[in-house]
Amino acid sequence: MNVHAPLPSGPSLAQQIQHAAQCLRGVQAGRSLTELLPAVPAALRPGVQAIAFHALRQAGLSAALVRLLAARAPTPAVRTLMQVALSLMPAVCVADGDPRYDAHTLVNQTVQAAKAERDTQAQAGFVNACLRRFLREAEALLAEARRDPVALWNHPAWWIRRVQQDHPQDWQAILRANNRPGGMALRVNRRQGTREAYQQQLQALGMGAHPVGEDGLVLDQPVPVDRLPGFAQGSVSVQDPAAQQAAPLLLAGQAWPAGARVLDACAAPGGKAAHLLERAELDLWALDADAQRCARIHDNLRRLGLTARVRHADAGRPADWWDGQPFDAILLDAPCTASGIVRRHPDVRWLRRESDIAQLAAVQRELLEALWPLLRPGGRLLYATCSVFRAEGDAQVQAFLERHTDARRGAAPGHLLPGRAGSDKQFNDNAPGEHDGFFYARLDKSAA
């Protein structure tokens, strides 16, 4: 997303930098942007979000630059203010789509932001001196900073090592893709019309889009959802092309009778459940362990004109919710590190710890073990995670197959890597352009 200099009548750049720095400080303290952004004043929020996203994508480099510029470690408030400013500098913003600001304007506005906050007022002169030194010595400072892999790739050191280990041929492409914003992809509700007809509606409004997958369109330029024709009436949903693969992979290759029992075990916010219902007449159960997220499932289904049995329940404890009747198919989009969707959630890489991988892999294993007995003989389970780490993908599935002789692996692409890096060729033939990182494995249960 481009960040353009605001009009004089709008929020000042200094205000946006100030709030973006507060968001960055919150992430460094362990809070997610999803939690932090609602506290930003509504008029400032779009610009602050764009700047904060960009600052997080450059946080490894900007932190290294601050260390080079400051003889003593500044306070967190001063450090994050400088990080935001440095991430926006023209010498740093070299890729297409990066923000574009005049360097001297940035220095001026950052100093104004420093003066406007009690925690940074006394250090406004220090901020000014450091940023002006960067303007004079940018080339040398950047070369020195990028000797650190964390600064070069803008990921934690453990994350870089793990991706190198898991994807030795593609690790650089994965990390580069993570530092580019994801496009805006739509899923057309085939119950309300065809993808081709919706594409024509977009074109009539001056919005270019190209097909992706079986039901998707990728917009040439992102737009607010209220500008999408028929969005409020359920004609279309926003969903990444990789996530759009779940429904076709689960339903592929057989005719599903009306009323077939299907479980979406970790369903919130409901995008994959809705896609299943758009494609088949199912008796769909949609579970989630979070009551507030269950409300989002209800809201999404209502907008799309779809019906499911939504349950606030822990999928790992079937005794609390299961009626004893086996399911024909199960979708398990399991809790994971979200390492595949950092294009859209750039704070994730800085919030995760390496120990989270093993902890979440244990949760995934428990869910697989709890749900497999609920599947009828001859049924299928689609295991999915939005992760690029093999412990949450291939390794998890191989271990499951070793434990269960009544399971075999069906047709599914395995690891889909972000930005098409090393991803399944057949998938990419049907999904031109970039997509999030995902993992899919279909586990078929023997009929005997």
Short mmCIF file of C-alpha atoms in Angstrom, two decimals:
data_model
loop_
_atom_site.label_atom_id
_atom_site.label_comp_id
_atom_site.label_asym_id
_atom_site.label_seq_id
_atom_site.Cartn_x
_atom_site.Cartn_y
_atom_site.Cartn_z
CA MET A 1 0.00 0.00 0.00
CA ASN A 2 1.36 3.41 -0.91
CA VAL A 3 1.53 6.02 1.82
CA HIS A 4 1.00 9.46 0.30
CA ALA A 5 1.78 12.76 1.97
CA PRO A 6 -1.51 13.97 3.48
CA LEU A 7 -3.31 17.05 2.22
CA PRO A 8 -2.89 20.13 4.43
CA SER A 9 -6.49 19.85 5.60
CA GLY A 10 -6.02 16.24 6.73
CA PRO A 11 -4.07 14.69 9.60
CA SER A 12 -0.47 15.86 9.70
CA LEU A 13 2.37 13.48 8.96
CA ALA A 14 3.74 14.23 12.43
CA GLN A 15 0.54 12.89 14.03
CA GLN A 16 0.65 9.75 11.90
CA ILE A 17 4.32 9.13 12.74
CA GLN A 18 3.60 9.65 16.44
CA HIS A 19 0.77 7.10 16.50
CA ALA A 20 2.63 4.63 14.28
CA ALA A 21 5.55 4.78 16.71
CA GLN A 22 3.16 4.05 19.58
CA CYS A 23 1.88 1.01 17.65
CA LEU A 24 5.43 -0.20 17.02
CA ARG A 25 6.20 0.24 20.71
CA GLY A 26 3.11 -1.81 21.57
CA VAL A 27 4.19 -4.64 19.26
CA GLN A 28 7.66 -4.64 20.82
CA ALA A 29 5.92 -5.00 24.19
CA GLY A 30 4.06 -8.09 22.94
CA ARG A 31 0.71 -6.66 21.77
CA SER A 32 -0.74 -7.27 18.29
CA LEU A 33 -1.66 -4.55 15.81
CA THR A 34 -5.18 -5.93 15.76
CA GLU A 35 -5.40 -4.92 19.41
CA LEU A 36 -3.56 -1.60 19.04
CA LEU A 37 -5.06 0.01 15.94
CA PRO A 38 -8.62 0.47 17.27
CA ALA A 39 -7.19 2.88 19.87
CA VAL A 40 -5.92 5.19 17.10
CA PRO A 41 -8.34 8.07 16.31
CA ALA A 42 -10.54 7.12 13.35
CA ALA A 43 -9.41 10.02 11.17
CA LEU A 44 -5.77 8.97 11.60
CA ARG A 45 -6.21 5.21 11.44
CA PRO A 46 -5.80 4.50 7.68
CA GLY A 47 -2.56 6.46 7.42
CA VAL A 48 -1.23 5.18 10.73
CA GLN A 49 -1.96 1.58 9.74
CA ALA A 50 -0.13 1.97 6.43
CA ILE A 51 2.90 3.55 8.11
CA ALA A 52 2.91 1.01 10.95
CA PHE A 53 2.73 -1.90 8.50
CA HIS A 54 5.66 -0.49 6.56
CA ALA A 55 7.66 0.20 9.74
CA LEU A 56 7.16 -3.40 10.88
CA ARG A 57 8.35 -4.71 7.52
CA GLN A 58 11.55 -2.68 8.01
CA ALA A 59 11.88 -3.10 11.78
CA GLY A 60 15.03 -5.21 11.69
CA LEU A 61 16.86 -2.66 9.55
CA SER A 62 15.58 0.40 11.42
CA ALA A 63 16.56 -1.08 14.79
CA ALA A 64 20.10 -1.70 13.50
CA LEU A 65 20.30 1.88 12.21
CA VAL A 66 19.21 3.27 15.58
CA ARG A 67 22.00 1.29 17.26
CA LEU A 68 24.54 2.79 14.84
CA LEU A 69 23.22 6.33 15.24
CA ALA A 70 22.85 6.41 19.03
CA ALA A 71 25.89 5.98 21.26
CA ARG A 72 23.61 5.02 24.15
CA ALA A 73 20.37 3.05 23.80
CA PRO A 74 17.46 5.53 23.66
CA THR A 75 14.23 5.02 25.57
CA PRO A 76 11.60 2.81 23.86
CA ALA A 77 9.53 5.89 22.96
CA VAL A 78 12.46 7.63 21.28
CA ARG A 79 13.70 4.42 19.65
CA THR A 80 10.39 3.58 17.99
CA LEU A 81 9.88 7.16 16.81
CA MET A 82 13.30 7.01 15.13
CA GLN A 83 12.54 3.56 13.72
CA VAL A 84 9.37 4.77 12.03
CA ALA A 85 11.15 7.78 10.56
CA LEU A 86 14.10 5.72 9.33
CA SER A 87 11.84 3.11 7.75
CA LEU A 88 10.21 5.89 5.68
CA MET A 89 13.46 7.46 4.45
CA PRO A 90 13.87 7.50 0.64
CA ALA A 91 17.19 5.65 0.95
CA VAL A 92 15.33 2.78 2.66
CA CYS A 93 12.17 2.87 0.52
CA VAL A 94 13.52 1.50 -2.74
CA ALA A 95 10.85 -1.03 -3.77
CA ASP A 96 7.76 -0.35 -5.84
CA GLY A 97 4.83 0.38 -3.56
CA ASP A 98 7.00 1.70 -0.73
CA PRO A 99 6.00 5.03 0.84
CA ARG A 100 7.38 8.18 -0.75
CA TYR A 101 8.24 11.20 1.40
CA ASP A 102 10.83 13.94 1.06
CA ALA A 103 13.67 13.22 3.48
CA HIS A 104 13.84 16.73 4.98
CA THR A 105 10.06 16.79 5.42
CA LEU A 106 10.34 13.50 7.29
CA VAL A 107 12.97 14.88 9.65
CA ASN A 108 10.92 17.98 10.34
CA GLN A 109 7.70 16.07 10.95
CA THR A 110 9.40 13.50 13.16
CA VAL A 111 10.88 16.25 15.32
CA GLN A 112 7.40 17.77 15.58
CA ALA A 113 6.08 14.36 16.64
CA ALA A 114 8.80 14.14 19.29
CA LYS A 115 7.87 17.55 20.68
CA ALA A 116 4.19 16.57 20.87
CA GLU A 117 4.65 13.60 23.24
CA ARG A 118 5.70 13.90 26.87
CA ASP A 119 7.95 10.81 26.72
CA THR A 120 9.98 12.23 23.82
CA GLN A 121 9.86 16.04 24.23
CA ALA A 122 13.22 16.33 25.93
CA GLN A 123 14.88 14.23 23.21
CA ALA A 124 13.57 16.15 20.18
CA GLY A 125 17.02 17.65 19.54
CA PHE A 126 18.66 14.23 19.79
CA VAL A 127 16.15 12.80 17.29
CA ASN A 128 16.84 15.70 14.92
CA ALA A 129 20.62 15.20 15.14
CA CYS A 130 20.42 11.44 14.54
CA LEU A 131 18.11 11.73 11.54
CA ARG A 132 20.20 14.48 9.96
CA ARG A 133 23.29 12.36 10.41
CA PHE A 134 21.49 9.56 8.59
CA LEU A 135 20.80 11.91 5.67
CA ARG A 136 24.53 12.69 5.43
CA GLU A 137 25.79 9.11 5.87
CA ALA A 138 22.92 6.97 4.59
CA GLU A 139 24.89 4.80 2.18
CA ALA A 140 27.58 3.85 4.69
CA LEU A 141 25.12 3.35 7.56
CA LEU A 142 22.86 1.12 5.48
CA ALA A 143 25.80 -0.99 4.30
CA GLU A 144 26.98 -1.45 7.88
CA ALA A 145 23.50 -2.24 9.22
CA ARG A 146 22.79 -4.85 6.54
CA ARG A 147 25.77 -6.91 7.64
CA ASP A 148 23.37 -8.20 10.32
CA PRO A 149 21.00 -10.85 8.83
CA VAL A 150 18.13 -9.56 10.97
CA ALA A 151 18.54 -6.11 9.40
CA LEU A 152 19.06 -7.52 5.90
CA TRP A 153 15.96 -9.76 5.93
CA ASN A 154 13.80 -7.97 8.54
CA HIS A 155 12.96 -11.19 10.38
CA PRO A 156 14.13 -12.51 13.76
CA ALA A 157 17.33 -14.58 13.58
CA TRP A 158 15.58 -17.79 14.66
CA TRP A 159 12.91 -17.31 11.97
CA ILE A 160 15.57 -16.92 9.27
CA ARG A 161 17.36 -20.08 10.44
CA ARG A 162 14.11 -22.05 10.52
CA VAL A 163 13.08 -21.07 7.01
CA GLN A 164 16.59 -21.86 5.73
CA GLN A 165 16.33 -25.29 7.34
CA ASP A 166 12.80 -26.04 6.12
CA HIS A 167 13.08 -24.61 2.60
CA PRO A 168 16.77 -24.53 1.61
CA GLN A 169 16.01 -23.78 -2.06
CA ASP A 170 13.38 -21.11 -1.45
CA TRP A 171 14.20 -19.39 1.84
CA GLN A 172 15.32 -16.10 0.32
CA ALA A 173 12.24 -15.86 -1.90
CA ILE A 174 10.01 -16.58 1.11
CA LEU A 175 11.59 -13.82 3.20
CA ARG A 176 11.42 -11.34 0.32
CA ALA A 177 7.75 -12.15 -0.27
CA ASN A 178 7.02 -11.60 3.43
CA ASN A 179 8.30 -8.03 3.09
CA ARG A 180 5.91 -7.13 0.27
CA PRO A 181 2.26 -6.22 0.94
CA GLY A 182 -0.29 -8.79 -0.17
CA GLY A 183 -2.81 -7.92 -2.88
CA MET A 184 -6.57 -7.77 -2.36
CA ALA A 185 -8.28 -10.97 -3.46
CA LEU A 186 -12.03 -11.58 -3.64
CA ARG A 187 -14.12 -14.76 -3.60
CA VAL A 188 -17.27 -14.51 -5.69
CA ASN A 189 -20.37 -16.11 -4.15
CA ARG A 190 -21.37 -18.55 -6.86
CA ARG A 191 -24.88 -18.81 -5.37
CA GLN A 192 -25.46 -15.19 -6.42
CA GLY A 193 -23.70 -15.02 -9.77
CA THR A 194 -20.70 -15.95 -11.85
CA ARG A 195 -17.18 -14.72 -11.46
CA GLU A 196 -17.25 -13.40 -15.03
CA ALA A 197 -20.37 -11.34 -14.39
CA TYR A 198 -18.86 -9.87 -11.22
CA GLN A 199 -15.63 -9.04 -13.02
CA GLN A 200 -17.68 -7.08 -15.55
CA GLN A 201 -19.36 -5.16 -12.72
CA LEU A 202 -15.95 -4.22 -11.38
CA GLN A 203 -14.74 -3.13 -14.81
CA ALA A 204 -17.81 -0.94 -15.25
CA LEU A 205 -16.73 0.88 -12.05
CA GLY A 206 -13.15 1.25 -13.23
CA MET A 207 -11.75 -1.55 -11.07
CA GLY A 208 -9.44 -3.96 -12.88
CA ALA A 209 -9.21 -7.56 -11.70
CA HIS A 210 -7.93 -10.91 -12.95
CA PRO A 211 -9.19 -14.44 -12.14
CA VAL A 212 -7.51 -16.62 -9.53
CA GLY A 213 -8.35 -20.20 -8.54
CA GLU A 214 -11.93 -21.34 -9.19
CA ASP A 215 -13.97 -18.55 -7.60
CA GLY A 216 -11.49 -15.72 -7.05
CA LEU A 217 -10.51 -12.35 -8.47
CA VAL A 218 -7.45 -10.30 -7.57
CA LEU A 219 -7.95 -6.54 -7.77
CA ASP A 220 -5.36 -4.42 -9.55
CA GLN A 221 -5.65 -1.93 -6.69
CA PRO A 222 -7.09 -2.47 -3.18
CA VAL A 223 -10.32 -0.62 -2.36
CA PRO A 224 -12.48 -0.28 0.78
CA VAL A 225 -15.04 -3.09 0.90
CA ASP A 226 -17.94 -0.61 0.80
CA ARG A 227 -16.87 0.24 -2.75
CA LEU A 228 -17.29 -3.37 -3.89
CA PRO A 229 -20.60 -3.84 -5.71
CA GLY A 230 -22.96 -6.08 -3.75
CA PHE A 231 -20.60 -6.63 -0.83
CA ALA A 232 -23.24 -5.85 1.81
CA GLN A 233 -25.65 -8.19 0.00
CA GLY A 234 -23.19 -11.09 0.00
CA SER A 235 -22.09 -11.10 -3.64
CA VAL A 236 -18.43 -11.32 -2.72
CA SER A 237 -15.99 -11.81 0.17
CA VAL A 238 -12.36 -10.86 0.75
CA GLN A 239 -10.17 -13.97 0.96
CA ASP A 240 -6.59 -14.74 -0.05
CA PRO A 241 -6.15 -17.15 -3.01
CA ALA A 242 -4.36 -19.72 -0.82
CA ALA A 243 -7.24 -19.77 1.70
CA GLN A 244 -9.69 -20.17 -1.19
CA GLN A 245 -8.20 -23.59 -1.89
CA ALA A 246 -9.69 -25.20 1.24
CA ALA A 247 -13.25 -25.74 -0.01
CA PRO A 248 -12.36 -27.14 -3.45
CA LEU A 249 -9.71 -29.42 -1.96
CA LEU A 250 -12.12 -30.83 0.63
CA LEU A 251 -15.02 -31.30 -1.82
CA ALA A 252 -13.06 -32.34 -4.93
CA GLY A 253 -13.58 -35.58 -6.79
CA GLN A 254 -16.99 -36.74 -5.60
CA ALA A 255 -20.66 -35.79 -5.70
CA TRP A 256 -21.85 -34.58 -2.30
CA PRO A 257 -25.46 -35.45 -1.48
CA ALA A 258 -27.63 -32.70 -0.04
CA GLY A 259 -27.29 -32.71 3.73
CA ALA A 260 -23.84 -34.30 3.84
CA ARG A 261 -22.41 -33.75 7.32
CA VAL A 262 -19.31 -31.58 7.25
CA LEU A 263 -17.40 -30.14 10.22
CA ASP A 264 -15.33 -26.95 10.11
CA ALA A 265 -13.51 -27.51 13.37
CA CYS A 266 -11.81 -24.12 13.86
CA ALA A 267 -14.09 -21.99 11.75
CA ALA A 268 -13.76 -18.33 12.77
CA PRO A 269 -14.11 -15.90 11.13
CA GLY A 270 -16.06 -18.17 8.79
CA GLY A 271 -14.55 -17.61 5.35
CA LYS A 272 -13.81 -21.26 4.58
CA ALA A 273 -17.13 -22.43 6.06
CA ALA A 274 -18.97 -19.95 3.86
CA HIS A 275 -17.05 -21.09 0.79
CA LEU A 276 -18.07 -24.71 1.47
CA LEU A 277 -21.73 -23.67 1.69
CA GLU A 278 -21.46 -21.59 -1.48
CA ARG A 279 -20.33 -24.71 -3.34
CA ALA A 280 -22.57 -27.46 -1.89
CA GLU A 281 -25.78 -28.13 0.08
CA LEU A 282 -24.27 -29.27 3.33
CA ASP A 283 -25.25 -29.85 6.93
CA LEU A 284 -22.29 -27.79 8.09
CA TRP A 285 -21.12 -27.57 11.68
CA ALA A 286 -18.89 -24.55 12.36
CA LEU A 287 -17.03 -24.61 15.68
CA ASP A 288 -14.77 -22.14 17.42
CA ALA A 289 -13.47 -21.98 20.97
CA ASP A 290 -13.78 -18.18 21.12
CA ALA A 291 -17.28 -16.81 21.69
CA GLN A 292 -16.55 -13.42 20.13
CA ARG A 293 -15.10 -15.07 17.04
CA CYS A 294 -18.24 -17.23 16.79
CA ALA A 295 -20.20 -14.00 16.50
CA ARG A 296 -18.10 -13.14 13.45
CA ILE A 297 -19.03 -16.48 11.87
CA HIS A 298 -22.71 -15.63 12.37
CA ASP A 299 -22.20 -12.16 10.87
CA ASN A 300 -20.39 -13.45 7.79
CA LEU A 301 -22.92 -16.20 7.12
CA ARG A 302 -25.80 -13.75 7.55
CA ARG A 303 -24.31 -11.32 5.03
CA LEU A 304 -23.86 -14.14 2.52
CA GLY A 305 -27.33 -15.60 3.06
CA LEU A 306 -25.99 -18.94 4.31
CA THR A 307 -26.89 -21.22 7.22
CA ALA A 308 -24.75 -23.46 9.43
CA ARG A 309 -24.81 -24.94 12.92
CA VAL A 310 -22.45 -22.55 14.67
CA ARG A 311 -21.18 -23.84 18.01
CA HIS A 312 -19.03 -22.14 20.65
CA ALA A 313 -16.98 -25.20 21.54
CA ASP A 314 -13.47 -26.63 21.73
CA ALA A 315 -13.00 -28.99 18.78
CA GLY A 316 -10.48 -30.94 20.84
CA ARG A 317 -13.18 -31.96 23.35
CA PRO A 318 -15.87 -33.72 21.26
CA ALA A 319 -17.65 -35.02 24.38
CA ASP A 320 -18.82 -31.44 24.99
CA TRP A 321 -20.54 -30.93 21.62
CA TRP A 322 -20.61 -33.98 19.32
CA ASP A 323 -23.95 -35.76 18.79
CA GLY A 324 -22.34 -39.13 18.05
CA GLN A 325 -23.13 -39.13 14.32
CA PRO A 326 -20.02 -39.40 12.14
CA PHE A 327 -19.07 -36.66 9.70
CA ASP A 328 -18.60 -37.23 5.98
CA ALA A 329 -15.80 -34.66 5.86
CA ILE A 330 -13.85 -32.51 8.30
CA LEU A 331 -11.91 -29.30 7.72
CA LEU A 332 -9.27 -28.68 10.38
CA ASP A 333 -7.73 -25.26 9.83
CA ALA A 334 -5.61 -25.64 12.93
CA PRO A 335 -4.15 -22.94 15.21
CA CYS A 336 -0.59 -22.22 14.09
CA THR A 337 2.21 -19.67 14.11
CA ALA A 338 0.64 -17.80 11.15
CA SER A 339 4.12 -17.73 9.61
CA GLY A 340 2.59 -17.85 6.13
CA ILE A 341 0.52 -14.68 6.39
CA VAL A 342 3.06 -12.12 7.57
CA ARG A 343 2.58 -10.18 4.32
CA ARG A 344 -0.80 -9.16 5.74
CA HIS A 345 0.15 -9.30 9.42
CA PRO A 346 3.72 -7.94 9.59
CA ASP A 347 3.66 -7.86 13.39
CA VAL A 348 3.49 -11.69 13.62
CA ARG A 349 7.20 -12.22 12.94
CA TRP A 350 8.13 -9.94 15.87
CA LEU A 351 5.51 -11.38 18.26
CA ARG A 352 6.28 -15.08 17.80
CA ARG A 353 8.95 -17.02 19.66
CA GLU A 354 10.66 -20.14 18.33
CA SER A 355 9.21 -22.16 21.21
CA ASP A 356 5.72 -21.38 19.87
CA ILE A 357 6.26 -23.83 17.00
CA ALA A 358 6.53 -26.91 19.22
CA GLN A 359 3.70 -25.72 21.48
CA LEU A 360 1.33 -25.18 18.54
CA ALA A 361 2.40 -28.42 16.86
CA ALA A 362 1.32 -30.22 20.04
CA VAL A 363 -2.11 -28.54 19.83
CA GLN A 364 -2.40 -29.55 16.18
CA ARG A 365 -1.60 -33.16 17.02
CA GLU A 366 -4.22 -33.20 19.80
CA LEU A 367 -6.86 -31.84 17.44
CA LEU A 368 -6.06 -34.41 14.76
CA GLU A 369 -6.28 -37.22 17.30
CA ALA A 370 -9.57 -35.93 18.73
CA LEU A 371 -11.28 -35.43 15.37
CA TRP A 372 -10.16 -38.51 13.41
CA PRO A 373 -12.58 -40.86 15.28
CA LEU A 374 -15.47 -38.52 14.34
CA LEU A 375 -14.93 -39.17 10.62
CA ARG A 376 -16.93 -41.97 9.00
CA PRO A 377 -15.12 -44.81 7.20
CA GLY A 378 -14.47 -43.62 3.67
CA GLY A 379 -14.58 -39.96 4.75
CA ARG A 380 -11.88 -37.34 4.40
CA LEU A 381 -10.19 -34.77 6.62
CA LEU A 382 -8.44 -31.71 5.19
CA TYR A 383 -5.67 -30.51 7.49
CA ALA A 384 -4.62 -26.90 6.93
CA THR A 385 -2.34 -24.35 8.55
CA CYS A 386 -1.30 -20.87 7.40
CA SER A 387 2.31 -21.75 8.15
CA VAL A 388 5.52 -22.31 6.20
CA PHE A 389 7.18 -24.26 9.01
CA ARG A 390 7.38 -27.99 8.30
CA ALA A 391 6.72 -28.90 11.94
CA GLU A 392 3.19 -27.55 11.39
CA GLY A 393 2.83 -29.12 7.94
CA ASP A 394 4.60 -32.08 6.37
CA ALA A 395 6.20 -33.31 9.59
CA GLN A 396 2.85 -33.19 11.40
CA VAL A 397 1.10 -35.18 8.68
CA GLN A 398 3.86 -37.77 8.30
CA ALA A 399 3.74 -38.45 12.03
CA PHE A 400 -0.06 -38.80 11.87
CA LEU A 401 0.15 -41.33 9.02
CA GLU A 402 2.65 -43.38 11.02
CA ARG A 403 0.21 -43.51 13.93
CA HIS A 404 -2.90 -44.31 11.86
CA THR A 405 -2.86 -47.25 9.47
CA ASP A 406 -6.45 -46.42 8.40
CA ALA A 407 -5.33 -43.10 6.86
CA ARG A 408 -3.77 -42.37 3.51
CA ARG A 409 -2.82 -39.10 1.88
CA GLY A 410 -5.15 -37.77 -0.82
CA ALA A 411 -4.69 -35.05 -3.43
CA ALA A 412 -3.52 -31.75 -1.89
CA PRO A 413 -0.60 -29.42 -2.62
CA GLY A 414 1.29 -29.61 0.68
CA HIS A 415 3.26 -26.44 1.40
CA LEU A 416 2.23 -23.37 -0.61
CA LEU A 417 4.93 -20.78 -0.10
CA PRO A 418 4.19 -17.04 -0.06
CA GLY A 419 4.71 -15.10 -3.24
CA ARG A 420 4.72 -18.35 -5.28
CA ALA A 421 8.23 -19.19 -4.07
CA GLY A 422 8.65 -22.91 -4.76
CA SER A 423 4.89 -23.47 -4.55
CA ASP A 424 2.95 -26.28 -6.17
CA LYS A 425 2.94 -25.78 -9.96
CA GLN A 426 -0.59 -27.03 -10.50
CA PHE A 427 -1.89 -24.61 -7.89
CA ASN A 428 -0.02 -21.71 -9.44
CA ASP A 429 -1.31 -22.53 -12.90
CA ASN A 430 -4.76 -21.85 -11.45
CA ALA A 431 -3.68 -18.97 -9.20
CA PRO A 432 -1.51 -16.49 -11.07
CA GLY A 433 0.03 -13.80 -8.93
CA GLU A 434 1.07 -13.90 -5.32
CA HIS A 435 -0.62 -15.66 -2.42
CA ASP A 436 -0.08 -16.29 1.26
CA GLY A 437 1.87 -19.23 2.64
CA PHE A 438 -0.30 -22.22 3.51
CA PHE A 439 -0.17 -25.97 4.04
CA TYR A 440 -2.81 -28.47 2.90
CA ALA A 441 -2.95 -32.25 3.35
CA ARG A 442 -6.01 -34.40 2.67
CA LEU A 443 -6.26 -37.48 4.87
CA ASP A 444 -8.61 -40.16 3.52
CA LYS A 445 -10.03 -42.75 5.92
CA SER A 446 -10.21 -46.35 4.72
CA ALA A 447 -13.72 -47.68 4.10
CA ALA A 448 -13.07 -50.93 5.97
#
